[in-house]
Coordinates of C-alpha atoms in Angstrom, one line a residue:
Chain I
X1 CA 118.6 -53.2 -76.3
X2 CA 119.3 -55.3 -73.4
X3 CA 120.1 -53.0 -70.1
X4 CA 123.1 -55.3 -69.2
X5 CA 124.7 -54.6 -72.8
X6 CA 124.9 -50.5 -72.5
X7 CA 128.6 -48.9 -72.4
X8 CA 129.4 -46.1 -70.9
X9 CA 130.7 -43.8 -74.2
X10 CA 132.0 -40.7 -73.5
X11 CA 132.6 -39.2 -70.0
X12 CA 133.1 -35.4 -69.6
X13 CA 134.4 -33.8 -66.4
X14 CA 134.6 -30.3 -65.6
X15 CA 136.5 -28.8 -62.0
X16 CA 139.1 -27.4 -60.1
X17 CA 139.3 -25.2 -62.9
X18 CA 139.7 -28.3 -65.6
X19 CA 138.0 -29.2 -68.6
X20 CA 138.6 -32.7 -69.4
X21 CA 137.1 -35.5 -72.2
X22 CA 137.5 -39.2 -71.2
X23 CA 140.7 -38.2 -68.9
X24 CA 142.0 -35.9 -71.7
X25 CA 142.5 -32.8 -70.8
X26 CA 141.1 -30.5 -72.7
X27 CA 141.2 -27.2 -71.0
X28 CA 143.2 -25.9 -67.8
X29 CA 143.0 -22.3 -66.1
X30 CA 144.3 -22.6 -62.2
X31 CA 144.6 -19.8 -61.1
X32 CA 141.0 -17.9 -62.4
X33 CA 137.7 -17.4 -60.6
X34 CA 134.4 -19.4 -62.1
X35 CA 133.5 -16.8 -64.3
X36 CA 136.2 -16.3 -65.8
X37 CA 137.4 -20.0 -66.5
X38 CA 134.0 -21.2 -67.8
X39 CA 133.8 -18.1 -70.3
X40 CA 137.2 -19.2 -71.2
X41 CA 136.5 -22.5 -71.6
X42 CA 133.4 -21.9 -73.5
X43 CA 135.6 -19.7 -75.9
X44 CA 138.7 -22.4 -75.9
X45 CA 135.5 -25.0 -76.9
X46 CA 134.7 -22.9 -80.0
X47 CA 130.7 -23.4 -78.5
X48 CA 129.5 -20.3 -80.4
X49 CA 126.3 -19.7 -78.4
X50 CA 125.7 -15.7 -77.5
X51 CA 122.9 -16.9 -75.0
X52 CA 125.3 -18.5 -72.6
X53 CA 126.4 -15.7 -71.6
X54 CA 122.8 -15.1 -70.2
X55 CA 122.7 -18.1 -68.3
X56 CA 123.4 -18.7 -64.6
X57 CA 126.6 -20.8 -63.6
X58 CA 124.6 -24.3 -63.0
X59 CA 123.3 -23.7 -66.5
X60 CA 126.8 -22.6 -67.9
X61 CA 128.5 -25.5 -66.4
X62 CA 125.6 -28.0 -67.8
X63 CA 125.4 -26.7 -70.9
X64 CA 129.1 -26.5 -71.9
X65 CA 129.8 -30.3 -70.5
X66 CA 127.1 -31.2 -72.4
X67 CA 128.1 -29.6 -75.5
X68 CA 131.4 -31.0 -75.3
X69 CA 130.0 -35.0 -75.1
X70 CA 126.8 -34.2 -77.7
X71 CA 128.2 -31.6 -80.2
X72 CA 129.7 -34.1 -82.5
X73 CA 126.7 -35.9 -82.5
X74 CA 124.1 -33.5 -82.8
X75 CA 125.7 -31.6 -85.7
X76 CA 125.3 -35.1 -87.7
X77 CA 121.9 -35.2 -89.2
X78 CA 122.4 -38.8 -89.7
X79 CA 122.7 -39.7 -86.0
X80 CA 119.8 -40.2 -83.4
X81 CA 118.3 -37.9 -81.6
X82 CA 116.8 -39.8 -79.3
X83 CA 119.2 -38.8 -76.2
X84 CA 117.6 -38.4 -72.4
X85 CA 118.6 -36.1 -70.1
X86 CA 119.1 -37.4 -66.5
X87 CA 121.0 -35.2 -64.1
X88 CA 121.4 -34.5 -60.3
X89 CA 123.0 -32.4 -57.9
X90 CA 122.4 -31.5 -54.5
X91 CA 122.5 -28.0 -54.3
X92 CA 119.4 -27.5 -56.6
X93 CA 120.1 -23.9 -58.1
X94 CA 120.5 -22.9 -54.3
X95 CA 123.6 -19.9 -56.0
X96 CA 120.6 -18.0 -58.4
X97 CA 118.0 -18.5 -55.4
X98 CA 120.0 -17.0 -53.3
X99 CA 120.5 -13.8 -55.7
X100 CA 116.9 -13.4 -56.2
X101 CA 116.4 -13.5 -53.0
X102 CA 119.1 -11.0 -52.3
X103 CA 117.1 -8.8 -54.9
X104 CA 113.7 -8.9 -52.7
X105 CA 114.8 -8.4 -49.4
X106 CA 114.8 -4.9 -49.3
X107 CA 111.2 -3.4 -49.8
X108 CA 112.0 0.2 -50.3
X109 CA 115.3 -1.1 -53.1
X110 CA 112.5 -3.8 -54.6
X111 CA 113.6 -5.0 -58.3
X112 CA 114.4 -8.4 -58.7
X113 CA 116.0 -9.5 -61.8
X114 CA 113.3 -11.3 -64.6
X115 CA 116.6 -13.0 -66.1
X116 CA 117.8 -14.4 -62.6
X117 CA 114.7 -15.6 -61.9
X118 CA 114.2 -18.1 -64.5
X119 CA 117.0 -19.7 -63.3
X120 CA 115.5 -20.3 -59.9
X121 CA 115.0 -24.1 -60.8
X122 CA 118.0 -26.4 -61.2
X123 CA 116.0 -28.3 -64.6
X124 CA 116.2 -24.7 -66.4
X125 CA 119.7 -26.2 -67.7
X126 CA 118.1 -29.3 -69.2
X127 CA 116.2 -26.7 -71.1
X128 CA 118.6 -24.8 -72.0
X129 CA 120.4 -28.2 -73.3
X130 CA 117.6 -29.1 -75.3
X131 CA 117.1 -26.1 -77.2
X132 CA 120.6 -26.0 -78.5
X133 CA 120.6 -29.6 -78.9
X134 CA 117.2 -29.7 -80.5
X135 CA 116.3 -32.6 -78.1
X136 CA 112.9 -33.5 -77.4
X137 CA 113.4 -36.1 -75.4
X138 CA 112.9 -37.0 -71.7
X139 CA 114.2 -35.2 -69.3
X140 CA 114.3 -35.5 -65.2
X141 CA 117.1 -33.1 -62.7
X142 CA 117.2 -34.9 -59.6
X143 CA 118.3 -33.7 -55.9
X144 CA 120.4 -36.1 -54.1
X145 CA 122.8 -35.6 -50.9
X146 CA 125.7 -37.1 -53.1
X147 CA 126.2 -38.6 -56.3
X148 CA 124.0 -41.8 -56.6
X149 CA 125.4 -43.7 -59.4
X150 CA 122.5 -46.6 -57.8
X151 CA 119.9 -44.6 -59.1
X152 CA 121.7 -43.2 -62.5
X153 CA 122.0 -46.5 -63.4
X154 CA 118.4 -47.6 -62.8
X155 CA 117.0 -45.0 -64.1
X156 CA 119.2 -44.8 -67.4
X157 CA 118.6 -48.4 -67.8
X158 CA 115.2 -48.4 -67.5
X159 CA 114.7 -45.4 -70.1
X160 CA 116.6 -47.6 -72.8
X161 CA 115.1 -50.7 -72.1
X162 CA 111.4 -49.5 -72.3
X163 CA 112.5 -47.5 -75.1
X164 CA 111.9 -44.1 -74.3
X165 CA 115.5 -43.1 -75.5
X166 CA 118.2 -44.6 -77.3
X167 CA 121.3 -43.1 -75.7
X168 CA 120.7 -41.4 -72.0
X169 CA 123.1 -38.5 -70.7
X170 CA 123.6 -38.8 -67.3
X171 CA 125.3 -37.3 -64.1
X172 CA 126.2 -34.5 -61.9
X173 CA 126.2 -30.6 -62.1
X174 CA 126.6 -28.8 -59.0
X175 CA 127.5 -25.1 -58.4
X176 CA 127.3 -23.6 -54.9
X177 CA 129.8 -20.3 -54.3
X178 CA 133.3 -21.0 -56.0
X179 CA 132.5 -24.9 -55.0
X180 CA 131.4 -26.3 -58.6
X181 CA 131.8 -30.0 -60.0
X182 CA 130.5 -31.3 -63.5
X183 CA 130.2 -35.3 -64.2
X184 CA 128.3 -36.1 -67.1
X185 CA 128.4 -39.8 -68.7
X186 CA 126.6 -40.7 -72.0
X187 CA 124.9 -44.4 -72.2
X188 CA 125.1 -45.9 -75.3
X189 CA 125.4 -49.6 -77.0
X190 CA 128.5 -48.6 -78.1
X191 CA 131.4 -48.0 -75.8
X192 CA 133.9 -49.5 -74.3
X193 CA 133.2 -49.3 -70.5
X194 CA 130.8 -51.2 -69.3
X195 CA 127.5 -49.4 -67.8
X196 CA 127.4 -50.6 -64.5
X197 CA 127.3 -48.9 -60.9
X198 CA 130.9 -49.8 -60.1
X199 CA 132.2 -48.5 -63.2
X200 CA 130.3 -45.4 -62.8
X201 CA 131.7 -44.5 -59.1
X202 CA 135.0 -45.2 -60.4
X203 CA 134.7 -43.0 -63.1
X204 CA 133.5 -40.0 -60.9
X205 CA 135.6 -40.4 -58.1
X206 CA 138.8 -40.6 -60.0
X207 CA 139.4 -37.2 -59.8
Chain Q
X1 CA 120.6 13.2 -75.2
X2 CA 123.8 11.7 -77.0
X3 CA 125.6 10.9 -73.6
X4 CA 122.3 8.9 -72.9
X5 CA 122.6 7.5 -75.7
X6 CA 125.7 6.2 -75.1
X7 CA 124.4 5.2 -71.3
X8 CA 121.8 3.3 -72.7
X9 CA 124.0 1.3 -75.0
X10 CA 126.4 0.8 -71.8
X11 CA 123.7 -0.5 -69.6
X12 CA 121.9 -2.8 -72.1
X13 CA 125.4 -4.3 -73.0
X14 CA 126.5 -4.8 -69.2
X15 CA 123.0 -5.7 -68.2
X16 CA 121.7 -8.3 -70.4
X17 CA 125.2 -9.8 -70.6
X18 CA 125.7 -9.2 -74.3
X19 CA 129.2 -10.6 -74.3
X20 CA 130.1 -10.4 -77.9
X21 CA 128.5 -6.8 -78.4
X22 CA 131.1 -3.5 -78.3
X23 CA 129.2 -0.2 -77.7
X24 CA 129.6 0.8 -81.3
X25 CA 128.6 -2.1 -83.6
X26 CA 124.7 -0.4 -81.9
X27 CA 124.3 2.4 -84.0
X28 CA 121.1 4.2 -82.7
X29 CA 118.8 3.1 -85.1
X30 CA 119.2 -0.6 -84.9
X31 CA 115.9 -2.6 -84.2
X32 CA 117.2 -4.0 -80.6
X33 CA 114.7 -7.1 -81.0
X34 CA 114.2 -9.5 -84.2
X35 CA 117.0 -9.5 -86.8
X36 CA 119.0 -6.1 -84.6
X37 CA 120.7 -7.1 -81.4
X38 CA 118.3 -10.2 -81.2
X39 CA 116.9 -9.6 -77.4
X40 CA 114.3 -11.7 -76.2
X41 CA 111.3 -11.7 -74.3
X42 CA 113.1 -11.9 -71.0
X43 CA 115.6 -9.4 -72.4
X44 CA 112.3 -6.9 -72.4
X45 CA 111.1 -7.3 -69.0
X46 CA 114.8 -6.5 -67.7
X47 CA 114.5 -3.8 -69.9
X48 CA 111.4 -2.2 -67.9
X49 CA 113.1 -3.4 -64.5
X50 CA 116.0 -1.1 -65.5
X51 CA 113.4 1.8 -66.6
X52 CA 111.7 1.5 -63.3
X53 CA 115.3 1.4 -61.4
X54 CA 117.1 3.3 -63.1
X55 CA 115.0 6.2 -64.6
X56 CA 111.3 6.1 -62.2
X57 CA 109.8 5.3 -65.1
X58 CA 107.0 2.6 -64.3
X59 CA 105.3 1.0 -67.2
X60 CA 101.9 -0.4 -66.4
X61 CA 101.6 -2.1 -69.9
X62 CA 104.4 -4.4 -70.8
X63 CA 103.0 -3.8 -74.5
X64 CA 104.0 -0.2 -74.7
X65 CA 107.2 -1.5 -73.8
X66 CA 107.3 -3.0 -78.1
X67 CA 107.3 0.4 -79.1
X68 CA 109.3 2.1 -76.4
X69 CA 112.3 -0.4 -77.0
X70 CA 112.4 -0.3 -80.5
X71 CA 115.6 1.3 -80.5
X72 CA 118.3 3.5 -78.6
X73 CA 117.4 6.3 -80.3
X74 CA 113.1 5.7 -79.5
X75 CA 114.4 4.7 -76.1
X76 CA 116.5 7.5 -75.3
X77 CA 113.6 10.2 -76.4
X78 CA 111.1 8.2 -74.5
X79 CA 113.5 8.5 -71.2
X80 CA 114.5 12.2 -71.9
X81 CA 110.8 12.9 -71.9
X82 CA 109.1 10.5 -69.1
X83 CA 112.1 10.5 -66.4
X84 CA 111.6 11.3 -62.4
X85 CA 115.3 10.4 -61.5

């Protein structure tokens, strides 16, 4: 495959309390607080997954915008499996650090949380992904001061053309607070937007 | 002991954020790991954070913590009996 013939085939986005597939919307609670939109959007999405409700928000968000753009696919035996993981953020997974930390300040009250410490690395989520997904394929989180569709690109390309995935999943989780955004892109050969850097900052900032 | 019992179920539902679990699908004899409630290994160690926090109950050996959190009702007895708070 030929880096200048990938398409951008599916885009999910998921903020400002709104789920949405390819500019559909698929899911809208305004007036809610993060936990209790993405738990209803995770119920609205039929994801059936107990063990989300164990994860940290980065990892929710990830996981459920990720499930929307692969689920069709990866419940096909038939299709390939082959699908990177390539996401970036620049908060890293700042919100759970900053729990754990809470939980270790105070030496005389000293029990921090096993389950909120796993999720003291932002690349937990791709892990998270993977299980589910039953992906074994390659996987980097990277931390940026903004979105970089420059280096998305590159790197997606790169991991098709030298083979090391057929389809790449790229994009932007970031939760810091109530301040939360979810971009995620899947590069393909079949699509109908083209994969290039302009297309992909028009696609995230038209919010 | 039944009204720890019922704590017990309470904290393990609220604690290791078993969303889809009410208090009385957990009767007190269901195996809380495996086929039961199906906790996992990260489920456990919260589970000796909370003895330690909640009851004073330090466990040195994470293994006696297989036997231990076999079920509310070996939980519970093993509480009643070891507790300094």
């Amino acid at each position: 495959m030929k880096a200048q013939n990938l398409k951008i085939k599916d885009y999910c986005r998921i903020s400002n309390n709104k789920v949405l597939l390819n500019d559909k919307l698929l899911f809208e609670d305004p007036t809610s607080d993060f936990t209790t939109f993405i738990k209803l959007a995770y119920k609205k999405m039929d994801t059936n997954y107990p063990k989300f409700f164990k994860m940290d928000d980065l990892s929710k968000l990830g996981f459920l915008a990720t499930d929307i753009l692969l689920k069709p696919m990866t419940q096909d035996p038939e299709m390939p499996k082959n699908i990177a993981l390539v996401f970036s953020n620049s908060a890293s997974s700042l919100q759970t650090d900053r729990k754990h930390q809470k939980s270790i300040t105070d030496k005389e009250n000293y029990f921090p949380s096993p389950a909120i410490f796993v999720y003291t690395l932002p690349n937990i989520c791709l892990g998270e992904i993977s299980i589910k997904h039953r992906l074994h394929s390659e996987n980097s989180f990277f931390i940026f001061n903004h979105f970089n569709a420059d280096y998305l690109h590159a790197y997606a390309s790169s991991l098709i053309k030298t083979e090391k995935a057929d389809e790449v999943l790229c994009g932007w989780i970031n939760c810091d607070a109530e301040d939360y955004e979810a971009f995620l892109y899947l590069v393909s050969a079949e699509g109908s937007i083209a994969h290039k850097k302009e297309e992909i900052i028009k696609l995230y900032t038209t919010k | 002991m039944s009204d720890l019992k019922q704590e017990l179920k309470e904290k393990i539902i609220t604690q290791l954020n078993l969303e889809d679990i009410a208090i009385e699908e957990i009767a007190d004899n269901d195996p809380l790991f495996g086929d039961g409630l199906g906790l996992d290994s990260i489920d456990a160690l919260e589970l000796i954070v909370m003895l330690d926090k909640d009851y004073g109950i330090k466990l040195t050996d994470p293994k006696e913590g297989k036997k231990i959190f076999e079920s509310i009702e070996i939980m519970a007895n093993y509480i009643a009996a070891h507790r300094t708070k």
